[in-house]
mmCIF file of C-alpha atoms in Angstrom:
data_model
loop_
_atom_site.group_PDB
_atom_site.id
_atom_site.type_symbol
_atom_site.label_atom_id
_atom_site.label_comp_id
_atom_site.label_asym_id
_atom_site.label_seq_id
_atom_site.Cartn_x
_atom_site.Cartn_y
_atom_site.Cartn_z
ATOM 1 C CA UNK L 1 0.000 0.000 0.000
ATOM 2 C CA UNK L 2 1.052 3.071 -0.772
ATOM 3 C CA UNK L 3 1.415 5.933 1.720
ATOM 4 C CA UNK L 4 -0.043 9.427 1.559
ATOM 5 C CA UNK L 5 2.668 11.698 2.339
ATOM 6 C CA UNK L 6 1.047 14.933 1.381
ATOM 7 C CA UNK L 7 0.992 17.512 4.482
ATOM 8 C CA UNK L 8 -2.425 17.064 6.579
ATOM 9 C CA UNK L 9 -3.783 20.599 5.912
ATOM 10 C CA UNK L 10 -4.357 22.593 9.280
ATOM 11 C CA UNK L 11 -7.198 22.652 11.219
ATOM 12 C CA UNK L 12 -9.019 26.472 10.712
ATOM 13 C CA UNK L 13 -11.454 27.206 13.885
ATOM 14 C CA UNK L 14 -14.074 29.602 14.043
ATOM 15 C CA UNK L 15 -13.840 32.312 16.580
ATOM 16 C CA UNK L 16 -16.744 30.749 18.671
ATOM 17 C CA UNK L 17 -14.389 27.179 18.763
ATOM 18 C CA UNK L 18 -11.901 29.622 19.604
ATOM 19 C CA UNK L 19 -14.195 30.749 22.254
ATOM 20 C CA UNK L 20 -14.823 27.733 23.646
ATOM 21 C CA UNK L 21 -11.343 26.548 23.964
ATOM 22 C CA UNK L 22 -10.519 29.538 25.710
ATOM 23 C CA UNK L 23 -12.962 28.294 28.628
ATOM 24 C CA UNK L 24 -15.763 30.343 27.076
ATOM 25 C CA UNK L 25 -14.222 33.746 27.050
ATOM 26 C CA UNK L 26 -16.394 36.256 25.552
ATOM 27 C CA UNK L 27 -16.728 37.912 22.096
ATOM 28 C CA UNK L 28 -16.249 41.059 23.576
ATOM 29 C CA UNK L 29 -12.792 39.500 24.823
ATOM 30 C CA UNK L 30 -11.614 38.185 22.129
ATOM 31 C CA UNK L 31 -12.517 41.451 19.750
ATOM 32 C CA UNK L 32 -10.460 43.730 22.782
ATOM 33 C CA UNK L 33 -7.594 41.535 22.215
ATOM 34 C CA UNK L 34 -7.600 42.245 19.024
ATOM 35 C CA UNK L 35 -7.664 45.869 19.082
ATOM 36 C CA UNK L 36 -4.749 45.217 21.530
ATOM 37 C CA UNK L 37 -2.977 43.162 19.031
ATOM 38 C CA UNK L 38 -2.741 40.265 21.863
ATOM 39 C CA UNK L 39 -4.875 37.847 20.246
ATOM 40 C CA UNK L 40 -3.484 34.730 18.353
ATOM 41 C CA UNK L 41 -3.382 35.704 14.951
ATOM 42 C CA UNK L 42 -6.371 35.484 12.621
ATOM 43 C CA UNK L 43 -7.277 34.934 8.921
ATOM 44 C CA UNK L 44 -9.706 37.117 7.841
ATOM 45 C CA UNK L 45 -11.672 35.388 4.959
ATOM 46 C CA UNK L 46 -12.958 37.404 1.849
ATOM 47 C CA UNK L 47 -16.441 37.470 3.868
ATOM 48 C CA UNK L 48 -15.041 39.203 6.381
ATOM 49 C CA UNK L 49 -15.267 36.253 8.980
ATOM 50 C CA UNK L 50 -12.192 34.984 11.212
ATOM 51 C CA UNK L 51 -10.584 31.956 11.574
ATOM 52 C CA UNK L 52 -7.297 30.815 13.570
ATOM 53 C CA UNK L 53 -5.285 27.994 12.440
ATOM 54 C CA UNK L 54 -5.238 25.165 15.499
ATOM 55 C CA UNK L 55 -1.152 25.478 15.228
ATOM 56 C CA UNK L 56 -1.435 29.389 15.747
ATOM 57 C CA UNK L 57 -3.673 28.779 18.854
ATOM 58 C CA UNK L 58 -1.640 26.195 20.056
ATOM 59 C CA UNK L 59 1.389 28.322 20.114
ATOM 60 C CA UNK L 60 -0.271 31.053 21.171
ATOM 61 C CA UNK L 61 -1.297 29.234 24.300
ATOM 62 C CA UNK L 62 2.577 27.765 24.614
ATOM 63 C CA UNK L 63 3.738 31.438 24.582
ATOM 64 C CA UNK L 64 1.649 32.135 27.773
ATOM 65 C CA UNK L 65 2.007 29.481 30.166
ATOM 66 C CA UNK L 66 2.709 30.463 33.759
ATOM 67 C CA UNK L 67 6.531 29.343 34.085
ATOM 68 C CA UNK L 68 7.920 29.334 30.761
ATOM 69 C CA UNK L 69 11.239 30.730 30.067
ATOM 70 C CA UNK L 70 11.543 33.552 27.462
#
């Protein structure tokens, strides 16, 4: 059998997953982050919806645990 070794695309989450997985912050939050250019970076689609790749998130988070050298 042959192997599929193209690259997994990421995972894109809506800002309401993005919500969630911030322990159900609020819109509000999330849109005053923004404006203070602390949120994990976003992809603004030609609709003019969000979305956050799951690997931006992720490091996003990584860069603001409690503990971690910088």
């Amino acid at each position: 059998m042959a192997r599929d070794t193209r690259a997994k695309p990421a995972e894109i989450l809506t800002v309401r997953q993005v919500l969630d997985e911030l322990g159900g912050i609020s819109r509000r939050t999330f849109y005053r982050w923004r404006e203070l250019r602390i949120a994990p970076a976003c992809i603004r689609l030609p609709n003019g919806e969000l979305r956050v790749r799951r690997d931006v998130l992720n490091d996003w988070l990584e860069e603001r645990a409690e503990g971690v050298a910088s």
